[in-house]
Coordinates of C-alpha atoms in Angstrom, one line a residue:
X1 CA 8.6 -5.5 5.8
X2 CA 11.7 -7.6 4.6
X3 CA 11.7 -8.2 0.9
X4 CA 14.4 -9.4 -1.5
X5 CA 16.1 -8.3 -4.6
X6 CA 15.0 -8.4 -8.4
X7 CA 14.5 -11.6 -10.6
X8 CA 11.0 -11.5 -12.0
X9 CA 7.5 -10.3 -12.0
X10 CA 6.5 -7.3 -9.9
X11 CA 7.0 -5.8 -6.5
X12 CA 5.3 -3.6 -4.0
X13 CA 5.0 -3.5 -0.3
X14 CA 1.9 -3.3 2.0
X15 CA -1.0 -1.2 1.0
X16 CA -2.8 0.9 3.4
X17 CA -6.0 3.1 2.7
X18 CA -5.5 6.8 3.5
X19 CA -8.5 8.7 4.6
X20 CA -8.9 12.3 3.6
X21 CA -8.4 14.8 6.4
X22 CA -9.8 18.3 6.6
X23 CA -7.3 21.4 7.0
X24 CA -7.7 25.2 6.4
X25 CA -6.2 26.5 3.2
X26 CA -5.0 29.5 5.2
X27 CA -3.2 27.5 7.7
X28 CA -2.0 25.4 4.8
X29 CA -0.6 28.3 2.7
X30 CA 1.2 29.6 5.9
X31 CA 2.7 26.5 6.5
X32 CA 3.9 26.0 2.9
X33 CA 5.2 29.7 2.9
X34 CA 7.3 28.9 6.1
X35 CA 8.7 25.7 4.5
X36 CA 9.6 27.5 1.3
X37 CA 11.3 30.3 3.3
X38 CA 13.2 27.8 5.3
X39 CA 14.3 26.0 2.1
X40 CA 15.2 29.2 0.5
X41 CA 17.4 30.1 3.6
X42 CA 19.1 26.8 3.7
X43 CA 20.1 27.0 0.1
X44 CA 21.2 30.7 0.5
X45 CA 23.5 29.7 3.6
X46 CA 24.9 26.7 1.9
X47 CA 26.6 25.9 -1.5
X48 CA 24.3 22.8 -2.1
X49 CA 20.7 22.8 -2.6
X50 CA 18.3 21.2 -0.1
X51 CA 15.7 18.7 -1.5
X52 CA 12.4 18.6 0.4
X53 CA 11.0 15.0 0.6
X54 CA 7.4 14.6 1.6
X55 CA 6.3 11.3 3.2
X56 CA 3.5 9.7 4.9
X57 CA 3.5 8.9 8.5
X58 CA 3.3 10.4 12.1
X59 CA 5.6 13.2 12.4
X60 CA 8.7 12.2 14.3
X61 CA 10.5 14.2 17.2
X62 CA 14.0 13.4 15.5
X63 CA 13.4 13.7 11.9
X64 CA 15.4 16.9 11.6
X65 CA 18.3 15.1 13.6
X66 CA 18.2 12.2 11.4
X67 CA 18.2 14.6 8.2
X68 CA 21.2 16.3 9.7
X69 CA 23.2 12.9 9.9
X70 CA 22.1 12.0 6.2
X71 CA 23.3 15.3 5.1
X72 CA 26.6 14.8 6.7
X73 CA 26.7 11.4 5.0
X74 CA 25.8 12.8 1.7
X75 CA 28.6 15.3 2.1
X76 CA 31.0 12.6 2.6
X77 CA 29.9 10.9 -0.6
X78 CA 30.0 14.2 -2.6
X79 CA 26.4 14.2 -3.5
X80 CA 26.2 17.9 -4.0
X81 CA 22.9 18.4 -2.2
X82 CA 21.1 17.9 1.1
X83 CA 17.7 16.6 2.0
X84 CA 14.8 17.5 4.3
X85 CA 11.8 15.8 5.2
X86 CA 8.2 16.6 6.1
X87 CA 6.0 13.9 7.4
X88 CA 2.3 14.2 7.3
X89 CA -0.1 11.8 9.2
X90 CA -1.9 8.8 7.5
X91 CA -5.4 10.6 7.5
X92 CA -3.9 13.9 6.2
X93 CA -1.2 13.0 3.7
X94 CA -3.5 12.8 0.5
X95 CA -4.9 16.1 1.2
X96 CA -1.8 17.8 2.1
X97 CA 0.2 16.4 -1.2
X98 CA -2.7 17.6 -3.4
X99 CA -2.8 21.1 -1.7
X100 CA 0.8 21.4 -2.0
X101 CA 0.9 20.7 -5.6
X102 CA -1.9 22.9 -6.4
X103 CA -0.4 25.7 -4.5
X104 CA 2.8 25.2 -6.2
X105 CA 4.8 24.6 -3.1
X106 CA 8.4 23.9 -3.1
X107 CA 8.9 20.4 -2.8
X108 CA 11.0 17.9 -4.8
X109 CA 10.1 14.3 -4.0
X110 CA 7.0 12.8 -2.6
X111 CA 5.8 9.4 -1.6
X112 CA 2.7 8.2 -3.5
X113 CA 0.7 5.3 -4.5
X114 CA -2.7 4.1 -5.8
X115 CA -4.0 4.9 -2.4
X116 CA -2.0 7.9 -1.7
X117 CA -2.3 11.0 -4.2
X118 CA -3.6 8.9 -6.0
X119 CA -0.5 8.4 -8.2
X120 CA -2.4 8.0 -11.6
X121 CA -4.5 11.2 -11.0
X122 CA -1.8 13.4 -10.0
X123 CA 0.6 12.1 -12.8
X124 CA -2.3 12.8 -15.4
X125 CA -3.0 16.4 -13.9
X126 CA 0.8 17.4 -14.4
X127 CA 1.7 17.1 -10.7
X128 CA 4.7 14.4 -11.2
X129 CA 7.7 14.7 -13.4
X130 CA 7.6 12.2 -16.5
X131 CA 10.9 10.3 -15.4
X132 CA 10.9 7.9 -18.3
X133 CA 14.2 9.3 -19.8
X134 CA 15.7 10.6 -16.5
X135 CA 15.6 7.0 -14.9
X136 CA 17.6 5.7 -17.7
X137 CA 20.0 8.4 -17.4
X138 CA 20.5 8.7 -13.4
X139 CA 18.6 5.6 -12.2
X140 CA 20.6 2.8 -13.1
X141 CA 20.4 0.9 -9.7
X142 CA 16.7 1.5 -9.9
X143 CA 16.4 -0.1 -13.1
X144 CA 18.8 -3.0 -12.3
X145 CA 16.3 -3.9 -9.4
X146 CA 12.9 -3.3 -11.0
X147 CA 11.5 -5.9 -13.3
X148 CA 10.1 -5.1 -16.7
X149 CA 6.6 -6.2 -15.4
X150 CA 6.9 -3.6 -12.5
X151 CA 7.8 -0.8 -14.7
X152 CA 5.2 -1.8 -17.1
X153 CA 2.4 -1.9 -14.5
X154 CA 3.6 1.5 -13.0
X155 CA 3.5 3.3 -16.4
X156 CA 0.7 5.3 -17.7
X157 CA 0.3 5.2 -21.6
X158 CA 4.1 3.9 -21.7
X159 CA 5.4 6.8 -19.8
X160 CA 6.8 6.6 -16.0
X161 CA 5.9 9.1 -13.5
X162 CA 7.1 7.5 -10.2
X163 CA 10.0 5.3 -8.9
X164 CA 8.3 2.0 -8.0
X165 CA 9.1 -0.3 -5.0
X166 CA 11.1 -3.3 -5.8
X167 CA 11.7 -6.9 -4.7
X168 CA 12.6 -10.3 -5.9
X169 CA 9.4 -11.5 -7.8
X170 CA 7.2 -10.3 -5.1
X171 CA 3.5 -8.8 -4.9
X172 CA 1.8 -8.6 -1.6
X173 CA -0.3 -11.3 -1.1
X174 CA -3.4 -11.6 0.9
X175 CA -3.1 -13.2 4.5
X176 CA -5.3 -14.4 7.5
X177 CA -3.3 -13.2 10.4
X178 CA -3.9 -15.5 13.6
X179 CA -3.5 -15.1 17.2
X180 CA -0.9 -17.9 17.7
X181 CA -2.3 -18.5 21.3
X182 CA -5.8 -19.5 20.2
X183 CA -4.6 -21.3 17.2
X184 CA -2.4 -23.7 19.5
X185 CA -5.3 -23.7 22.1
X186 CA -8.1 -24.9 19.7
X187 CA -5.9 -26.8 17.2
X188 CA -7.1 -24.5 14.2
X189 CA -5.8 -25.9 10.8
X190 CA -5.0 -22.6 9.4
X191 CA -3.6 -23.9 6.2
X192 CA -6.8 -25.3 5.2
X193 CA -8.8 -22.2 5.7
X194 CA -8.7 -20.2 2.4
X195 CA -11.8 -17.9 2.5
X196 CA -13.8 -15.8 5.0
X197 CA -16.4 -18.6 4.8
X198 CA -14.1 -21.1 6.2
X199 CA -13.7 -19.0 9.6
X200 CA -17.2 -19.5 10.8
X201 CA -16.7 -22.6 13.3
X202 CA -13.5 -21.0 14.9
X203 CA -15.1 -17.7 15.0
X204 CA -17.9 -19.2 17.1
X205 CA -15.7 -21.4 19.3
X206 CA -13.5 -18.6 20.4
X207 CA -16.1 -15.9 21.0
X208 CA -18.2 -18.4 23.2
X209 CA -14.9 -19.6 25.2
X210 CA -12.8 -16.8 25.7
X211 CA -14.1 -13.9 27.9
X212 CA -11.5 -11.4 26.5
X213 CA -12.6 -12.0 22.9
X214 CA -15.8 -9.8 22.2
X215 CA -15.2 -9.6 18.5
X216 CA -13.1 -12.4 17.2
X217 CA -12.7 -11.1 13.6
X218 CA -10.5 -7.8 13.3
X219 CA -12.3 -5.9 10.4
X220 CA -11.5 -2.2 9.8
X221 CA -12.9 0.3 7.3
X222 CA -10.2 -0.4 4.9
X223 CA -10.6 -4.2 5.2
X224 CA -9.1 -6.1 2.1
X225 CA -12.2 -7.3 0.4
X226 CA -11.0 -9.6 -2.1
X227 CA -12.3 -12.8 -3.3
X228 CA -10.5 -16.1 -3.3
X229 CA -9.9 -15.6 -7.0
X230 CA -8.4 -12.0 -7.0
X231 CA -10.3 -9.7 -9.3
X232 CA -8.7 -7.2 -11.7
X233 CA -10.2 -3.9 -11.7
X234 CA -9.9 -1.8 -15.0
X235 CA -11.6 1.1 -13.1
X236 CA -13.8 1.5 -9.8
X237 CA -16.6 -1.0 -10.1
X238 CA -15.6 -2.5 -13.4
X239 CA -13.4 -5.8 -13.3
X240 CA -12.1 -7.9 -16.1
X241 CA -11.7 -11.6 -16.4
X242 CA -10.2 -14.1 -18.8
X243 CA -13.1 -16.3 -20.3
X244 CA -12.0 -18.9 -22.8
X245 CA -9.1 -16.7 -24.0
X246 CA -11.2 -13.3 -24.2
X247 CA -11.1 -10.3 -21.7
X248 CA -14.5 -9.7 -20.4
X249 CA -15.5 -6.5 -18.5
X250 CA -18.3 -6.7 -16.0
X251 CA -19.9 -5.0 -13.0
X252 CA -18.0 -6.1 -10.1
X253 CA -20.5 -5.6 -7.5
X254 CA -23.2 -7.4 -9.3
X255 CA -20.8 -10.6 -9.6
X256 CA -22.0 -13.6 -7.7
X257 CA -18.6 -14.1 -5.8
X258 CA -18.4 -10.6 -4.6
X259 CA -22.1 -10.9 -3.4
X260 CA -21.4 -14.1 -1.6
X261 CA -18.3 -12.5 0.1
X262 CA -20.3 -9.5 1.1
X263 CA -23.2 -11.7 2.6
X264 CA -20.7 -13.8 4.6
X265 CA -19.3 -10.6 6.1
X266 CA -23.0 -9.6 6.7
X267 CA -23.6 -12.9 8.4
X268 CA -20.6 -12.5 10.8
X269 CA -21.5 -8.9 11.8
X270 CA -25.0 -10.2 12.4
X271 CA -23.6 -13.0 14.6
X272 CA -21.4 -10.6 16.7
X273 CA -18.0 -11.8 15.4
X274 CA -17.2 -8.2 13.9
X275 CA -17.4 -4.9 15.9
X276 CA -20.5 -3.0 14.7
X277 CA -18.5 0.2 14.5
X278 CA -16.0 -1.4 11.8
X279 CA -17.0 0.8 9.1
X280 CA -15.5 3.7 11.1
X281 CA -12.5 1.8 12.5
X282 CA -8.9 2.7 11.4
X283 CA -5.7 0.9 11.9
X284 CA -5.1 2.7 15.3
X285 CA -8.2 1.2 16.7
X286 CA -7.3 -2.6 15.7
X287 CA -7.7 -5.0 18.5
X288 CA -4.5 -6.4 19.8
X289 CA -3.2 -8.8 22.4
X290 CA -5.5 -11.5 23.5
X291 CA -8.7 -9.8 22.3
X292 CA -9.0 -11.2 18.8
X293 CA -8.6 -14.6 16.8
X294 CA -8.0 -13.4 13.4
X295 CA -7.3 -10.4 11.0
X296 CA -6.5 -10.0 7.3
X297 CA -3.6 -8.1 5.7
X298 CA -1.4 -7.9 2.8
X299 CA 2.3 -8.9 3.0
X300 CA 5.2 -10.4 1.2
X301 CA 7.4 -13.3 2.4
X302 CA 7.2 -14.1 6.1
X303 CA 5.7 -11.1 7.4
X304 CA 4.6 -12.5 11.1
X305 CA 7.5 -10.8 12.7
X306 CA 6.0 -7.2 11.7
X307 CA 2.5 -8.2 12.3
X308 CA 3.4 -9.7 15.7
X309 CA 4.9 -6.3 16.6
X310 CA 1.7 -4.5 15.3
X311 CA -0.8 -6.8 17.2
X312 CA 1.2 -6.8 20.4
X313 CA 1.1 -10.8 20.4
X314 CA 2.8 -13.6 18.5
X315 CA 0.6 -14.2 15.2
X316 CA 1.0 -16.8 12.4
X317 CA -0.1 -16.3 9.1
X318 CA -1.7 -18.3 6.3
X319 CA -2.7 -17.6 2.5
X320 CA -6.3 -16.2 2.0
X321 CA -6.2 -16.4 -1.7
X322 CA -5.6 -19.0 -4.4
X323 CA -2.9 -16.6 -6.0
X324 CA -1.3 -13.4 -5.5
X325 CA -2.2 -11.3 -8.5
X326 CA 0.1 -8.9 -10.3
X327 CA -2.2 -5.8 -11.0
X328 CA -1.4 -2.2 -12.0
X329 CA -2.8 -1.2 -8.8
X330 CA -0.3 -3.4 -6.9
X331 CA 2.4 -2.2 -9.2
X332 CA 1.6 1.2 -8.0
X333 CA 1.4 0.4 -4.3
X334 CA 4.3 2.3 -3.3
X335 CA 6.2 5.0 -5.4
X336 CA 8.5 8.0 -5.2
X337 CA 7.5 10.8 -7.5
X338 CA 9.5 14.0 -8.5
X339 CA 7.8 17.3 -8.6
X340 CA 7.2 18.4 -12.1
X341 CA 8.2 21.9 -11.1
X342 CA 11.3 20.8 -9.2
X343 CA 14.3 22.8 -10.0
X344 CA 16.5 19.8 -8.9
X345 CA 15.2 16.8 -10.8
X346 CA 18.5 15.2 -11.5
X347 CA 19.5 15.7 -7.9
X348 CA 16.2 14.1 -6.7
X349 CA 16.5 11.1 -9.1
X350 CA 20.2 10.7 -7.7
X351 CA 19.0 10.5 -4.3
X352 CA 16.4 8.1 -5.2
X353 CA 19.1 5.9 -7.0
X354 CA 21.2 5.9 -3.8
X355 CA 18.2 4.5 -1.9
X356 CA 18.4 1.4 -4.2
X357 CA 22.2 0.8 -3.8
X358 CA 23.3 2.1 -0.4
X359 CA 22.4 0.0 2.6
X360 CA 24.0 2.5 5.0
X361 CA 21.9 5.4 3.7
X362 CA 18.7 3.1 3.9
X363 CA 19.6 2.5 7.7
X364 CA 19.5 6.1 8.2
X365 CA 16.2 6.7 6.3
X366 CA 14.4 3.6 7.9
X367 CA 16.0 3.5 11.3
X368 CA 17.5 6.6 12.2
X369 CA 20.8 7.3 13.9
X370 CA 22.9 4.2 15.2
X371 CA 23.2 4.3 19.0
X372 CA 20.1 6.7 19.5
X373 CA 17.5 5.1 17.5
X374 CA 18.7 1.6 17.1
X375 CA 21.9 -0.6 17.8
X376 CA 23.7 -2.8 15.2
X377 CA 24.0 -6.3 16.6
X378 CA 25.9 -8.9 14.4
X379 CA 24.9 -6.9 11.4
X380 CA 21.4 -6.6 12.4
X381 CA 19.3 -3.8 13.8
X382 CA 18.1 -4.0 17.3
X383 CA 15.4 -1.0 17.4
X384 CA 15.5 1.1 20.4
X385 CA 11.8 1.6 21.5
X386 CA 10.3 5.1 21.9
X387 CA 13.4 6.4 20.7
X388 CA 11.9 9.5 18.6
X389 CA 12.1 7.9 15.2
X390 CA 9.7 5.4 14.1
X391 CA 8.8 5.9 10.3
X392 CA 6.9 3.4 7.8
X393 CA 10.0 2.1 6.3
X394 CA 8.2 0.5 3.2
X395 CA 7.7 4.1 2.1
X396 CA 11.5 4.2 1.2
X397 CA 10.8 1.3 -1.5
X398 CA 14.2 -0.3 -1.8
X399 CA 13.7 -3.0 0.7
X400 CA 16.4 -5.3 -0.5
X401 CA 18.7 -2.6 0.9
X402 CA 17.4 -2.7 4.4
X403 CA 19.5 -4.1 7.0
X404 CA 17.4 -7.0 8.6
X405 CA 16.2 -6.6 12.3
X406 CA 17.6 -8.9 15.0
X407 CA 14.1 -10.9 15.0
X408 CA 14.0 -11.4 11.2
X409 CA 14.7 -14.9 9.8
X410 CA 17.8 -14.5 7.9
X411 CA 18.5 -18.2 7.3
X412 CA 19.0 -18.5 3.7
X413 CA 17.8 -22.2 3.2
X414 CA 14.4 -21.1 5.0
X415 CA 14.1 -17.8 3.1
X416 CA 14.5 -19.9 -0.2
X417 CA 11.9 -22.4 0.8
X418 CA 9.5 -19.5 1.9
X419 CA 10.2 -17.5 -1.4
X420 CA 9.5 -20.7 -3.7
X421 CA 6.2 -21.3 -1.8
X422 CA 5.2 -17.8 -2.2
X423 CA 6.1 -17.4 -5.8
X424 CA 4.1 -20.5 -6.8
X425 CA 1.1 -18.3 -6.1
X426 CA 2.2 -15.3 -8.3
X427 CA 0.3 -14.8 -11.3
X428 CA 0.0 -11.7 -13.8
X429 CA -3.2 -9.9 -14.2
X430 CA -4.8 -10.3 -17.6
X431 CA -4.8 -6.5 -18.0
X432 CA -1.3 -5.6 -16.5
X433 CA -0.3 -2.5 -18.2
X434 CA -4.0 -1.6 -19.4
X435 CA -5.0 1.8 -18.5
X436 CA -8.6 2.7 -19.1
X437 CA -9.0 6.0 -20.7
X438 CA -11.9 8.0 -19.2
X439 CA -12.2 10.5 -21.8
X440 CA -15.9 10.9 -22.7
X441 CA -16.7 8.8 -19.6
X442 CA -15.6 11.4 -16.9
X443 CA -19.1 12.1 -15.5
X444 CA -20.0 8.3 -15.4
X445 CA -16.6 7.3 -13.9
X446 CA -16.9 10.3 -11.2
X447 CA -20.5 9.3 -10.4
X448 CA -19.7 5.5 -10.0
X449 CA -16.8 6.2 -7.7
X450 CA -18.9 8.6 -5.7
X451 CA -21.6 5.7 -5.3
X452 CA -19.1 3.1 -4.3
X453 CA -17.4 5.5 -1.9
X454 CA -20.7 6.2 -0.2
X455 CA -21.6 2.4 0.1
X456 CA -18.5 0.2 0.0
X457 CA -17.2 0.7 3.7
X458 CA -20.5 -0.7 5.0
X459 CA -20.6 -3.4 2.5
X460 CA -17.2 -4.9 2.8
X461 CA -17.6 -4.8 6.7
X462 CA -20.9 -6.5 6.8
X463 CA -22.7 -3.3 8.1
X464 CA -25.7 -3.7 5.7
X465 CA -29.1 -5.2 5.0
X466 CA -30.4 -6.9 1.8
X467 CA -32.3 -3.7 1.0
X468 CA -29.0 -1.6 1.3
X469 CA -27.2 -3.7 -1.1
X470 CA -30.0 -3.6 -3.5
X471 CA -30.1 0.0 -3.3
X472 CA -26.3 0.2 -3.9
X473 CA -26.6 -1.8 -7.1
X474 CA -29.5 0.5 -8.4
X475 CA -27.4 3.5 -7.6
X476 CA -24.7 2.0 -9.6
X477 CA -27.0 1.6 -12.4
X478 CA -28.2 5.2 -12.1
X479 CA -24.7 6.4 -12.3
X480 CA -24.4 4.4 -15.6
X481 CA -22.0 1.8 -14.7
X482 CA -23.2 -0.1 -17.8
X483 CA -21.8 2.6 -19.9
X484 CA -18.5 2.1 -18.1
X485 CA -18.4 -1.6 -18.7
X486 CA -19.3 -1.1 -22.3
X487 CA -16.5 1.4 -23.0
X488 CA -13.9 -0.7 -20.9
X489 CA -14.7 -3.6 -23.2
X490 CA -14.3 -1.6 -26.5
X491 CA -10.9 -0.4 -25.0
X492 CA -9.9 -4.0 -24.1
X493 CA -10.8 -5.3 -27.5
X494 CA -8.5 -2.8 -29.0
X495 CA -5.7 -3.4 -26.5
X496 CA -5.9 -7.1 -27.1
X497 CA -5.5 -6.6 -30.8
X498 CA -2.1 -4.7 -30.5

């Protein structure tokens, strides 16, 4: 997604939920040994080390060729090292990264996030290098781009373990993504629609009148289940609100606004607006073309071009929340971490720093090789379809270094107006920078997370009954969520006093 340069609050791009994939430990070890042998052979045959970069996304046919071109470019820049890439598909990445770290595999840089790793867990377990001092020495371009708030939100107890995504005052906002054909045809006032509850008459009309639209509301297993006034979670299940100047912890799932949203989704499922298999649907299964009316997604300024490609039809978007809340989770929505066991930490930081300062390097990383994977037209990228290299560009973090595509809006006046409108919605979470210490609560936190994982997909997609929701709340009580709420409150009180 096109984002801009630094000047304020926080930044991150696009969040996607990664589901765990199964794999054989024996196969994993064989694969890891093979990669390590390749890396050792490369380092023996070259005078410069080769950094191994783990990233998320479907493996691409031309990854090695792109890496070779990048290495020639790095040689011309006297970088003193080469780079290689290992891509693991969305459903496999988290497990692959955890296994690689536990096995001591020879990787140097890895994409991570609050939803991939997860970042905080792996940092606390020692998998990621503490880069608090290293980034000051070798990451000048990164620090020039990142605001104090994004560094604060990405830090754990004051220490930084990953290089965060940066942009100009941007955090991802929640949007409704509309099929423009039906918006125009039925004169839908999309800017007046702020919540899921507002969608009802338009879902009904399109379902009744459009033969191609069986389920007008695109809802997937990772549906963005967020209320109109976004909530800040201190730990899964425990949210925090500012009440008359005091931070108050509470059971998120027992709150009235969350219940209201859940039962709105249930109503839409019961009326046939949502596919009954939604709890099992992944992004690859999303409706597209003329088969849907509206979806929901996270994005930055002017995301419509990217979403139009994703949904294979022209879309228009509207804000689906009162404000874009800057939270720790969003500040850790996309990062790059360095292996705590890497022999090449300084070289790894140098490469990440180049990502934040070198548009030509970013073109290689995001788009591939000019003339083979894209053409450069009037200083814009014209992507060649099915060329053998199509990676999730947001994982390379420094979006302000990305060359715009030919379909991107680069009119400075329009961009300024859109940015100003967007920034009016940005507000810091009341607990930005607060990290709940689970010491003494490990069992309760684990039990609550397990209960949420068991029930959440059904509830946020509307595939449940009233009895099922009540059972969910009772299971949370049995898991002792009240103890978590109490201890979060105690830590919040101490944090506020500092």
